[in-house]
Coordinates of C-alpha atoms in Angstrom, one line a residue:
Chain A
M1 CA 9.9 0.1 24.0
S2 CA 10.1 -3.5 23.4
M3 CA 12.5 -4.2 26.3
V4 CA 10.0 -2.6 28.7
G5 CA 7.3 -4.8 27.2
Q6 CA 9.4 -7.9 27.8
G7 CA 10.0 -6.9 31.4
A8 CA 6.3 -6.3 32.0
L9 CA 5.7 -9.8 30.6
D10 CA 8.0 -11.3 33.1
A11 CA 6.2 -9.5 36.0
V12 CA 2.9 -11.2 35.3
P13 CA 2.6 -14.2 37.6
L14 CA 3.2 -17.5 36.0
W15 CA -0.2 -19.0 36.7
R16 CA -2.0 -16.0 35.2
R17 CA 0.2 -16.2 32.1
S18 CA -0.7 -19.9 31.6
V19 CA -4.4 -19.1 32.0
R20 CA -4.0 -16.4 29.4
D21 CA -2.0 -18.6 27.1
A22 CA -4.7 -21.3 27.4
R23 CA -7.4 -18.8 26.5
I24 CA -5.4 -17.7 23.5
A25 CA -4.9 -21.3 22.5
L26 CA -8.6 -21.9 22.8
V27 CA -9.5 -18.9 20.5
V28 CA -6.9 -20.0 18.0
A29 CA -8.3 -23.6 18.0
V30 CA -11.9 -22.3 17.6
I31 CA -10.9 -20.1 14.6
L32 CA -8.9 -22.9 13.0
A33 CA -11.8 -25.4 13.5
L34 CA -14.2 -22.9 11.9
L35 CA -11.8 -22.4 9.0
I36 CA -11.3 -26.1 8.5
A37 CA -15.1 -26.6 8.5
L38 CA -15.5 -23.8 5.9
P39 CA -15.8 -26.0 2.8
F40 CA -18.8 -27.8 4.2
G41 CA -20.9 -24.7 4.4
L42 CA -19.8 -22.8 1.3
T43 CA -20.2 -23.2 -2.5
R44 CA -17.2 -24.1 -4.7
Y45 CA -16.9 -20.4 -5.7
Q46 CA -16.8 -19.2 -2.2
V47 CA -14.2 -21.7 -1.1
G48 CA -12.1 -20.5 -4.0
L49 CA -12.4 -17.0 -2.7
A50 CA -11.5 -18.1 0.8
T51 CA -8.4 -19.9 -0.7
E52 CA -7.4 -16.7 -2.4
I53 CA -7.9 -14.7 0.8
L54 CA -5.5 -17.0 2.6
I55 CA -2.9 -16.8 -0.1
Y56 CA -3.0 -13.0 -0.2
G57 CA -3.1 -13.0 3.6
I58 CA 0.3 -14.6 3.6
L59 CA 1.6 -12.0 1.1
A60 CA 0.2 -9.1 3.2
M61 CA 1.7 -10.6 6.3
S62 CA 5.1 -10.9 4.7
I63 CA 4.8 -7.2 3.9
D64 CA 3.7 -6.4 7.5
I65 CA 6.8 -8.1 8.9
L66 CA 8.9 -5.3 7.3
A67 CA 6.4 -2.4 7.5
G68 CA 5.1 -3.1 10.9
F69 CA 8.1 -4.5 12.7
A70 CA 11.1 -3.0 10.8
G71 CA 9.6 0.3 9.7
R72 CA 10.3 -0.4 6.1
T73 CA 7.4 -0.1 3.6
S74 CA 8.2 -2.3 0.6
L75 CA 6.7 -2.1 -2.9
A76 CA 8.7 -5.0 -4.2
H77 CA 6.7 -7.9 -2.6
G78 CA 4.3 -8.3 -5.4
A79 CA 7.4 -8.9 -7.6
L80 CA 8.8 -11.4 -5.2
F81 CA 5.4 -13.1 -5.1
G82 CA 5.4 -13.1 -8.9
V83 CA 9.0 -14.4 -9.2
S84 CA 8.0 -17.5 -7.3
A85 CA 4.8 -18.0 -9.3
Y86 CA 6.7 -17.7 -12.6
V87 CA 9.4 -20.1 -11.5
V88 CA 6.9 -22.7 -10.3
L89 CA 5.0 -22.6 -13.6
Y90 CA 8.1 -22.5 -15.7
A91 CA 9.6 -25.5 -13.9
V92 CA 6.5 -27.6 -14.3
S93 CA 5.3 -26.6 -17.7
T94 CA 8.6 -26.1 -19.6
L95 CA 11.2 -28.1 -17.7
G96 CA 8.8 -30.8 -16.7
F97 CA 9.8 -30.9 -13.0
S98 CA 7.5 -32.3 -10.4
P99 CA 5.3 -29.8 -8.6
A100 CA 7.0 -30.4 -5.3
L101 CA 10.4 -29.6 -6.7
A102 CA 8.9 -26.6 -8.5
V103 CA 7.6 -25.2 -5.3
L104 CA 11.0 -25.5 -3.7
L105 CA 12.6 -23.8 -6.7
G106 CA 10.0 -21.1 -6.7
V107 CA 10.4 -20.3 -3.0
V108 CA 14.2 -20.4 -3.3
A109 CA 14.1 -18.1 -6.3
A110 CA 11.9 -15.6 -4.5
T111 CA 14.2 -15.7 -1.4
A112 CA 17.3 -15.2 -3.5
T113 CA 15.7 -12.3 -5.3
A114 CA 14.7 -10.8 -2.0
A115 CA 18.2 -11.2 -0.7
L116 CA 19.5 -9.4 -3.7
F117 CA 17.0 -6.6 -3.3
A118 CA 17.7 -6.4 0.4
L119 CA 21.5 -5.8 -0.2
V120 CA 20.6 -2.7 -2.1
A121 CA 17.5 -1.4 -0.3
A122 CA 18.5 -2.1 3.3
R123 CA 20.9 0.9 3.2
T124 CA 17.9 3.3 3.0
A125 CA 14.9 4.1 5.0
G126 CA 11.5 5.9 4.7
V127 CA 10.6 7.2 1.2
Y128 CA 13.9 6.2 -0.3
F129 CA 13.3 2.6 0.7
L130 CA 9.9 2.7 -0.9
L131 CA 11.3 4.2 -4.1
L132 CA 14.1 1.7 -4.3
T133 CA 11.8 -1.3 -3.8
L134 CA 9.4 0.1 -6.3
A135 CA 12.2 0.4 -8.9
L136 CA 13.5 -3.0 -8.1
G137 CA 10.0 -4.5 -8.4
M138 CA 9.6 -2.8 -11.7
I139 CA 12.8 -4.5 -13.0
V140 CA 11.2 -7.8 -12.4
W141 CA 8.1 -6.7 -14.2
G142 CA 10.1 -5.4 -17.2
I143 CA 12.0 -8.7 -17.4
C144 CA 8.8 -10.7 -17.3
L145 CA 7.3 -8.6 -20.0
R146 CA 10.3 -8.5 -22.4
W147 CA 12.1 -11.9 -21.9
T148 CA 9.5 -13.6 -24.0
D149 CA 11.5 -16.8 -24.7
V150 CA 11.2 -17.7 -21.0
T151 CA 8.3 -15.8 -19.6
G152 CA 6.0 -15.9 -22.6
G153 CA 5.8 -12.0 -22.6
E154 CA 2.3 -10.6 -22.5
N155 CA 0.8 -14.1 -22.9
G156 CA 2.4 -15.3 -19.6
L157 CA 2.8 -19.0 -18.6
R158 CA 0.1 -21.5 -18.2
G159 CA 0.2 -25.0 -16.7
N160 CA -2.1 -27.1 -14.5
L161 CA -0.2 -28.0 -11.3
R162 CA -3.0 -29.4 -9.3
M163 CA -2.7 -33.2 -9.8
G164 CA -4.2 -36.0 -7.8
S165 CA -6.3 -35.1 -4.8
L166 CA -5.3 -31.4 -5.1
R167 CA -7.8 -31.2 -8.0
D168 CA -10.6 -31.2 -5.4
Y169 CA -11.2 -27.6 -4.4
A170 CA -11.8 -28.4 -0.8
V171 CA -8.6 -30.5 -0.4
F172 CA -6.7 -27.7 -2.1
Y173 CA -8.3 -25.2 0.4
W174 CA -7.2 -27.3 3.3
V175 CA -3.6 -27.5 2.0
V176 CA -3.5 -23.8 1.6
L177 CA -5.0 -23.4 5.0
G178 CA -2.3 -25.6 6.5
C179 CA 0.4 -23.6 4.7
A180 CA -1.2 -20.3 5.9
A181 CA -1.4 -21.5 9.4
A182 CA 2.2 -22.8 9.4
A183 CA 3.5 -19.6 7.8
S184 CA 1.5 -17.4 10.2
F185 CA 2.9 -19.3 13.2
A186 CA 6.4 -19.0 11.8
M187 CA 6.0 -15.2 11.3
W188 CA 4.5 -14.7 14.7
R189 CA 7.4 -16.6 16.3
L190 CA 9.8 -14.5 14.2
V191 CA 8.5 -11.1 15.3
R192 CA 8.5 -12.3 19.0
S193 CA 12.0 -13.7 18.8
P194 CA 15.1 -11.8 19.8
F195 CA 15.6 -11.2 16.1
G196 CA 12.2 -9.7 15.8
L197 CA 12.8 -7.5 18.9
T198 CA 16.0 -6.2 17.2
L199 CA 14.0 -5.3 14.1
R200 CA 11.5 -3.4 16.3
G201 CA 14.4 -1.6 17.9
I202 CA 15.7 -0.6 14.5
R203 CA 12.2 0.7 13.6
D204 CA 12.1 2.8 16.8
S205 CA 15.6 4.1 16.7
E206 CA 18.2 3.1 14.3
S207 CA 21.0 5.1 15.8
R208 CA 20.3 3.7 19.3
M209 CA 20.5 0.1 17.9
R210 CA 23.7 1.0 16.1
S211 CA 25.3 2.4 19.2
L212 CA 24.2 -0.7 21.2
G213 CA 26.4 -2.6 18.8
Y214 CA 23.8 -4.2 16.5
N215 CA 24.6 -4.5 12.8
V216 CA 21.5 -2.7 11.6
Y217 CA 22.3 -3.3 7.9
L218 CA 22.7 -7.0 8.3
H219 CA 19.5 -7.4 10.4
L220 CA 17.5 -5.6 7.8
V221 CA 19.0 -7.7 5.0
V222 CA 18.1 -10.9 6.9
G223 CA 14.6 -9.5 7.8
F224 CA 13.9 -8.6 4.1
T225 CA 15.1 -12.0 2.9
I226 CA 12.9 -13.9 5.4
S227 CA 10.0 -11.7 4.4
G228 CA 10.7 -12.5 0.8
L229 CA 10.7 -16.2 1.6
F230 CA 7.1 -15.9 2.8
A231 CA 6.1 -13.8 -0.2
G232 CA 7.6 -16.6 -2.2
I233 CA 5.5 -19.2 -0.4
A234 CA 2.4 -17.1 -1.2
G235 CA 3.4 -16.9 -4.8
A236 CA 4.0 -20.6 -5.2
L237 CA 0.5 -21.3 -3.7
Y238 CA -0.9 -18.7 -6.1
A239 CA 0.7 -20.6 -9.1
F240 CA -1.3 -23.7 -8.0
F241 CA -4.4 -21.7 -7.4
N242 CA -4.4 -19.8 -10.6
S243 CA -2.6 -22.1 -13.0
F244 CA -1.5 -19.0 -14.9
V245 CA 0.9 -16.2 -14.5
S246 CA 1.4 -13.1 -16.6
P247 CA 3.2 -9.7 -16.2
T248 CA 0.1 -8.4 -14.4
T249 CA 0.9 -10.8 -11.5
V250 CA 4.3 -9.2 -10.9
A251 CA 3.1 -5.6 -11.7
L252 CA 3.1 -2.8 -9.2
T253 CA -0.6 -3.3 -8.7
Q254 CA 0.2 -6.6 -7.0
S255 CA 2.6 -4.9 -4.5
V256 CA 0.1 -2.1 -4.0
Q257 CA -2.7 -4.4 -3.4
G258 CA -0.7 -6.5 -0.9
L259 CA 0.4 -3.3 0.9
L260 CA -3.2 -2.0 1.0
M261 CA -4.3 -5.3 2.5
A262 CA -1.6 -5.0 5.2
I263 CA -2.6 -1.4 5.9
T264 CA -6.3 -2.2 5.9
G265 CA -5.7 -5.0 8.4
G266 CA -3.5 -2.7 10.5
I267 CA 0.2 -2.3 10.1
G268 CA 2.0 -4.2 12.9
T269 CA -0.9 -6.4 13.8
L270 CA 0.4 -9.4 11.8
F271 CA -2.9 -11.4 11.8
G272 CA -4.8 -8.3 10.6
A273 CA -3.3 -9.2 7.2
F274 CA -5.9 -11.9 6.8
I275 CA -8.7 -9.5 7.7
G276 CA -7.2 -6.9 5.3
S277 CA -6.9 -9.5 2.5
A278 CA -10.5 -10.6 3.1
T279 CA -11.8 -7.0 3.1
I280 CA -10.0 -6.1 -0.2
L281 CA -10.7 -9.3 -2.1
M282 CA -14.4 -9.3 -1.1
L283 CA -14.6 -5.7 -2.1
E284 CA -13.0 -6.6 -5.4
N285 CA -15.5 -9.4 -5.9
V286 CA -18.5 -7.1 -5.2
V287 CA -17.2 -4.2 -7.2
S288 CA -16.3 -6.4 -10.2
S289 CA -19.8 -7.7 -10.5
Y290 CA -21.0 -4.1 -11.0
T291 CA -18.3 -2.4 -12.9
E292 CA -15.0 -3.1 -14.7
R293 CA -13.3 -0.2 -13.0
W294 CA -11.7 -2.1 -10.2
Q295 CA -8.5 -0.1 -10.6
T296 CA -10.4 3.1 -9.9
V297 CA -12.0 1.6 -6.8
L298 CA -8.7 0.3 -5.6
G299 CA -7.1 3.7 -6.1
L300 CA -10.0 5.5 -4.4
T301 CA -9.8 3.0 -1.5
F302 CA -6.1 3.8 -1.1
I303 CA -6.8 7.5 -1.1
F304 CA -9.6 7.1 1.4
V305 CA -7.6 4.9 3.7
M306 CA -4.6 7.3 3.6
I307 CA -6.7 10.3 4.5
F308 CA -9.1 8.9 7.0
A309 CA -7.7 5.6 8.4
P310 CA -4.0 5.3 8.0
E311 CA -4.0 3.0 11.1
G312 CA -6.0 0.6 9.1
I313 CA -9.7 0.1 8.7
V314 CA -9.8 -2.6 11.5
G315 CA -8.0 -0.3 13.9
K316 CA -10.2 2.6 12.9
L317 CA -13.4 0.6 13.4
G318 CA -12.1 -0.6 16.7
A319 CA -11.4 3.0 17.8
L320 CA -14.8 4.2 16.6
L321 CA -16.6 1.3 18.4
A322 CA -14.6 2.1 21.6
R323 CA -15.6 5.7 21.4
A324 CA -19.3 4.8 20.8
G325 CA -19.1 2.4 23.7
R326 CA -17.6 5.0 26.0
K327 CA -20.4 7.4 25.0
S328 CA -23.2 5.0 25.7
T329 CA -21.8 4.1 29.1
N330 CA -21.5 7.8 30.0
Chain B
M1 CA 27.5 2.4 -30.4
N2 CA 27.5 4.7 -33.4
A3 CA 26.6 8.4 -33.5
F4 CA 23.0 7.7 -34.5
Q5 CA 22.4 5.6 -31.4
L6 CA 24.3 8.2 -29.3
L7 CA 21.9 10.9 -30.5
N8 CA 18.9 8.6 -29.8
G9 CA 20.2 8.1 -26.3
A10 CA 20.7 11.8 -25.8
T11 CA 17.2 12.7 -27.1
F12 CA 15.6 10.2 -24.9
G13 CA 17.6 11.6 -22.1
A14 CA 16.3 15.1 -22.9
L15 CA 12.7 13.8 -22.6
L16 CA 13.6 12.1 -19.3
F17 CA 15.1 15.3 -18.1
V18 CA 11.8 17.3 -18.7
V19 CA 9.8 14.7 -16.9
A20 CA 12.2 13.9 -14.1
S21 CA 13.1 17.6 -13.3
G22 CA 9.4 18.1 -12.4
F23 CA 9.6 15.0 -10.2
T24 CA 12.7 16.1 -8.4
L25 CA 11.5 19.7 -7.9
I26 CA 8.5 18.3 -6.0
F27 CA 10.6 15.7 -4.2
G28 CA 13.3 18.2 -3.2
L29 CA 11.1 20.9 -1.9
L30 CA 7.9 19.3 -0.7
R31 CA 9.5 16.0 0.2
I32 CA 6.6 14.4 -1.7
V33 CA 7.4 11.5 -3.9
N34 CA 4.7 12.0 -6.4
L35 CA 4.0 8.5 -7.8
A36 CA 1.2 10.0 -9.9
H37 CA 3.9 11.7 -11.9
G38 CA 3.8 9.0 -14.6
A39 CA 0.0 9.3 -14.8
L40 CA 0.3 13.1 -15.1
Y41 CA 2.8 12.5 -18.0
L42 CA 0.3 10.2 -19.7
A43 CA -2.6 12.6 -19.1
G44 CA -0.6 15.4 -20.6
G45 CA 0.2 13.3 -23.6
Y46 CA -3.4 12.2 -24.2
I47 CA -4.8 15.7 -23.6
G48 CA -2.1 17.2 -25.9
F49 CA -2.8 14.5 -28.5
S50 CA -6.5 15.2 -28.5
T51 CA -6.1 19.0 -28.7
A52 CA -3.4 18.8 -31.3
A53 CA -5.3 16.3 -33.4
H54 CA -8.5 18.4 -33.4
S55 CA -7.0 21.8 -33.8
G56 CA -4.1 20.7 -36.0
S57 CA -1.7 22.8 -33.9
F58 CA 1.1 21.2 -32.0
L59 CA 1.6 24.5 -30.0
L60 CA -2.0 24.4 -28.9
G61 CA -1.6 20.8 -27.9
G62 CA 1.4 21.8 -25.8
A63 CA -0.5 24.7 -24.1
A64 CA -3.4 22.4 -23.4
A65 CA -1.2 19.7 -21.9
I66 CA 0.7 22.2 -19.7
L67 CA -2.5 24.0 -18.5
A68 CA -4.6 20.9 -17.9
V69 CA -1.9 18.9 -16.1
G70 CA -0.9 22.0 -14.1
L71 CA -4.6 22.2 -13.0
L72 CA -4.5 18.5 -12.1
G73 CA -1.5 19.2 -10.0
F74 CA -3.2 22.1 -8.3
A75 CA -6.2 19.9 -7.6
L76 CA -4.1 17.1 -6.3
D77 CA -2.1 19.3 -3.9
Q78 CA -5.1 21.4 -2.7
G79 CA -7.8 18.8 -2.9
L80 CA -6.0 15.7 -1.5
L81 CA -2.5 16.1 -0.3
R82 CA -3.4 18.9 2.1
F83 CA -5.1 16.3 4.3
V84 CA -1.9 14.2 4.8
R85 CA 0.7 17.0 5.0
G86 CA 3.8 16.0 6.8
H87 CA 3.3 12.3 6.7
E88 CA 5.8 11.2 4.1
L89 CA 4.5 7.6 3.6
R90 CA 0.9 8.6 3.6
E91 CA 1.6 11.2 0.9
V92 CA 3.4 8.7 -1.3
L93 CA 0.8 6.1 -1.0
L94 CA -2.0 8.6 -1.6
T95 CA -0.3 9.7 -4.9
L96 CA -0.1 6.0 -5.8
G97 CA -3.9 5.8 -5.4
V98 CA -4.3 8.9 -7.5
A99 CA -2.1 7.3 -10.2
F100 CA -4.4 4.2 -10.3
V101 CA -7.5 6.4 -10.6
L102 CA -6.0 8.7 -13.3
N103 CA -4.8 5.7 -15.3
D104 CA -8.0 3.9 -15.2
L105 CA -9.9 7.1 -16.2
A106 CA -7.5 7.6 -19.1
L107 CA -8.2 4.0 -20.2
V108 CA -12.0 4.8 -20.1
I109 CA -11.6 8.0 -22.1
W110 CA -8.9 7.1 -24.6
G111 CA -9.2 3.3 -24.7
G112 CA -6.3 0.8 -25.0
D113 CA -5.0 1.8 -28.4
S114 CA -1.7 3.6 -28.8
F115 CA -1.6 7.1 -30.2
T116 CA 1.1 9.2 -31.6
V117 CA 0.9 13.0 -31.3
P118 CA 1.0 14.6 -34.8
I119 CA 4.2 16.5 -35.4
P120 CA 4.0 19.9 -37.1
D121 CA 5.2 19.9 -40.7
A122 CA 8.2 22.1 -39.9
L123 CA 9.6 19.4 -37.6
R124 CA 8.9 16.5 -39.9
G125 CA 11.6 14.7 -41.9
G126 CA 15.3 14.6 -41.2
V127 CA 18.2 16.9 -41.3
R128 CA 21.9 16.3 -41.9
V129 CA 24.0 16.5 -38.7
F130 CA 27.6 15.4 -38.2
G131 CA 27.4 13.7 -41.5
L132 CA 24.3 11.6 -40.7
F133 CA 20.6 11.9 -41.5
Y134 CA 18.7 12.4 -38.3
P135 CA 14.9 13.1 -37.5
K136 CA 14.3 16.8 -37.0
Y137 CA 11.7 16.2 -34.3
R138 CA 14.2 14.3 -32.0
L139 CA 16.7 17.2 -32.3
F140 CA 13.8 19.5 -31.4
V141 CA 13.2 17.4 -28.3
L142 CA 16.9 17.6 -27.4
A143 CA 17.0 21.4 -27.9
T144 CA 13.8 21.8 -25.8
G145 CA 15.4 19.7 -23.0
V146 CA 18.5 22.0 -23.0
I147 CA 16.3 25.1 -23.0
I148 CA 14.2 23.8 -20.1
F149 CA 17.4 22.9 -18.2
V150 CA 18.8 26.4 -18.7
A151 CA 15.4 28.0 -17.8
L152 CA 15.1 25.9 -14.6
L153 CA 18.7 26.9 -13.6
L154 CA 17.9 30.5 -14.2
L155 CA 14.6 30.2 -12.4
L156 CA 16.3 28.6 -9.4
H157 CA 19.3 30.8 -9.2
R158 CA 18.2 34.2 -10.6
T159 CA 14.7 34.8 -9.4
R160 CA 13.0 35.4 -6.1
L161 CA 10.8 32.3 -6.5
G162 CA 13.9 30.3 -7.1
A163 CA 15.6 31.7 -4.1
L164 CA 12.6 30.8 -2.0
I165 CA 12.5 27.3 -3.4
R166 CA 16.2 26.8 -2.7
A167 CA 15.7 28.2 0.8
G168 CA 12.7 26.0 1.3
V169 CA 14.7 22.9 0.3
D170 CA 17.3 23.7 3.0
D171 CA 15.1 24.9 5.8
P172 CA 11.3 25.4 5.3
E173 CA 10.7 26.5 8.9
M174 CA 13.3 29.3 8.7
V175 CA 11.7 30.6 5.4
E176 CA 8.3 30.6 7.1
A177 CA 9.7 32.4 10.1
S178 CA 11.0 35.2 7.9
G179 CA 7.4 36.0 7.0
I180 CA 7.2 34.1 3.7
N181 CA 4.1 32.1 2.9
I182 CA 5.9 28.9 2.2
R183 CA 2.7 27.1 1.3
R184 CA 2.4 29.3 -1.8
V185 CA 5.9 28.5 -2.8
F186 CA 5.1 24.8 -2.3
L187 CA 2.0 25.0 -4.4
A188 CA 3.8 26.9 -7.2
T189 CA 6.5 24.3 -7.2
F190 CA 4.0 21.4 -7.3
V191 CA 2.1 23.0 -10.2
L192 CA 5.3 23.7 -12.1
G193 CA 6.5 20.1 -11.5
A194 CA 3.1 18.7 -12.7
A195 CA 3.1 21.0 -15.8
L196 CA 6.6 19.7 -16.7
A197 CA 5.2 16.1 -16.6
G198 CA 2.3 17.2 -18.8
F199 CA 4.6 18.9 -21.3
G200 CA 6.9 15.8 -21.3
G201 CA 3.8 13.7 -22.1
L202 CA 3.1 15.7 -25.2
M203 CA 6.8 15.6 -26.3
G204 CA 7.2 12.0 -25.6
G205 CA 3.8 11.2 -27.1
A206 CA 5.1 12.3 -30.5
F207 CA 8.0 9.9 -30.7
L208 CA 7.4 7.1 -28.1
S209 CA 3.6 7.1 -28.6
L210 CA 1.0 6.9 -25.8
Y211 CA -0.5 3.7 -24.5
P212 CA -2.0 2.5 -21.2
S213 CA 1.2 1.3 -19.5
A214 CA 3.4 4.2 -20.8
D215 CA 3.0 5.9 -17.5
A216 CA 4.5 3.1 -15.5
E217 CA 7.5 3.0 -17.9
I218 CA 8.2 6.7 -17.7
L219 CA 7.7 6.6 -14.0
V220 CA 10.3 3.9 -13.6
F221 CA 12.8 5.8 -15.8
S222 CA 12.1 9.0 -13.8
L223 CA 12.6 7.2 -10.5
A224 CA 15.9 5.8 -11.8
V225 CA 17.0 9.3 -12.9
V226 CA 16.0 10.9 -9.5
I227 CA 17.6 8.1 -7.5
I228 CA 20.8 8.4 -9.5
G229 CA 20.8 12.2 -9.6
G230 CA 19.9 12.8 -6.0
R231 CA 16.9 14.5 -4.5
G232 CA 16.1 18.0 -5.6
S233 CA 19.2 18.6 -7.7
I234 CA 18.5 19.8 -11.3
V235 CA 22.1 19.3 -12.3
G236 CA 22.1 15.8 -10.9
V237 CA 18.9 15.1 -12.8
A238 CA 20.5 16.4 -16.0
I239 CA 23.5 14.2 -15.6
A240 CA 21.4 11.2 -14.6
S241 CA 18.9 11.7 -17.5
L242 CA 21.7 11.7 -20.0
L243 CA 23.2 8.6 -18.4
V244 CA 20.0 6.7 -18.3
G245 CA 19.1 7.8 -21.8
L246 CA 22.4 6.5 -23.2
L247 CA 22.4 3.3 -21.1
N248 CA 18.8 2.6 -22.2
T249 CA 19.8 2.9 -25.9
L250 CA 22.9 0.8 -25.3
G251 CA 20.8 -1.8 -23.6
Q252 CA 18.2 -1.9 -26.3
V253 CA 20.9 -2.4 -28.9
M254 CA 23.0 -5.0 -27.1
F255 CA 20.5 -6.9 -24.9
P256 CA 17.0 -6.0 -26.1
E257 CA 15.4 -8.5 -23.7
L258 CA 17.2 -7.3 -20.6
A259 CA 17.3 -3.6 -21.3
Y260 CA 16.0 -2.9 -17.8
F261 CA 19.1 -4.5 -16.3
V262 CA 21.4 -2.2 -18.1
I263 CA 19.8 0.8 -16.5
F264 CA 19.3 -0.6 -13.1
G265 CA 22.5 -2.4 -12.8
P266 CA 24.6 0.8 -12.7
M267 CA 22.0 2.4 -10.5
V268 CA 22.3 -0.4 -7.9
C269 CA 26.1 -0.2 -8.0
L270 CA 26.0 3.6 -7.5
L271 CA 23.6 3.2 -4.6
A272 CA 26.0 0.8 -2.9
F273 CA 28.4 3.7 -2.6
R274 CA 26.2 6.8 -2.6
P275 CA 22.8 5.8 -1.2
Y276 CA 21.4 9.3 -1.8
G277 CA 22.5 9.6 -5.4
L278 CA 25.2 11.5 -7.2
L279 CA 24.4 15.0 -5.9
G280 CA 21.8 14.2 -3.2
R281 CA 21.9 14.6 0.5
P282 CA 20.1 12.6 3.2
A283 CA 16.6 13.9 3.7

């Protein structure tokens, strides 16, 4: 229970907590420094891949807020991601807005769509939630495919958004890194906030939270909307990264891939999302150089993870290592 | 909307019923949301198409589609789903993985072109109904849908297997406790549901044609039908199929670009009042 966890946290002496906090801060600083230094040691292509990993990491993390902390597995986040990307590209290439305004519009559009989806989906749980979000996401896909006047249909939308210094791949990587760091920090704060604790309470026992007087529906709607906001941020960054968006961007594959990343990294671990995103994207890169059958490999990975490692590959490896370690010490 | 469009909606509804009834049987009894259902539909369509095109017999095509997809269902249940039994979300996501693999395999085998299953001569051309000229084949689909609806109702309410399925929907543990091997009932239902998808693929393949993303489209329609109709209810699915079929036709006529809204708008409104569908109950 979350409340017990909170109590245990208070019981730790203050000096020990500050030592621990300092240690965590040091680890975070080292990781950030390494990530900042990345473009100096890698090729242009590899930095591009790292940028993509960060963008998809934000998407996977936004899925994890719901799946890991509210117990709601969403298959609509690929669509929210895509809505933002579409709006950003449409605003710049067709309406002629500035990229900054376009980003704002894109994120707002994704958040509004998420709020709309949440009003419907938050009434349900479990498989029903999954089905509903799947159907809602498919509406977006259908619209992007058919509303050719605006979305360009199968041809999608194209437009180069990276002006000025953003044209440099390393600078763009740093911008994305900054966004990813800020978004991760915000999401981390969110799940540790009283609001996040309420979400966890809903995950563990909806009826208990209801009888404690919490408005479960409203909390889920707000949680879903915030999660959609972050999916929208990832989508806007993707529009800059890819300069192109098509119905494939909003298709179910996108949601599935995002969810698979969150699961691979470990549901409920939050930062695992980046490890999941790195694992899946690197796998895609390797596989794509040998075969065109990435869909098959993605499907097989999904089946494999579901059967053998539903707690996530990272968690599974950790457990296996721990077991091996215990054996060797015995 | 004129009578012609009304019939179009009804025939599309009949096809949806065939596909979605299989989906809801599996969902109702096994509590498995089989997201590979669309892929099974497409596989049935392609296999039926190849068989019918080579042998020249629509009937053989139908038999091949039903058999092959029934077998696929058997393999899916016994080969993969048995490892994740009882974990709802893992089951759903696993079938999603299967859908990806099946789809990609179909793309390798049949390529990206669109195919139309050849219709037998007897069903070609049109016939005069209610004072208008209407394609025979679509009326055949409508009739088949009604026959399957009646057959499923009879199966569920007049046979031993049907009684077991209904009992299993209500309380699987109790059925097992009375000495019935519920796993066999589950398996039979899963194969039946898959076979219905395969048969739907053949029927749909003859008037909607088959192409790589047809599975996603039919899956979304089936989802809408099952969500509106409610889990495990054949009557609910029949009503919802007709509703979705008519709404889809209406949408295509009036707002061709936003046809999806016309189906999902009412669905969303309905869910606001009945989150588990028209005739569904909470799981």
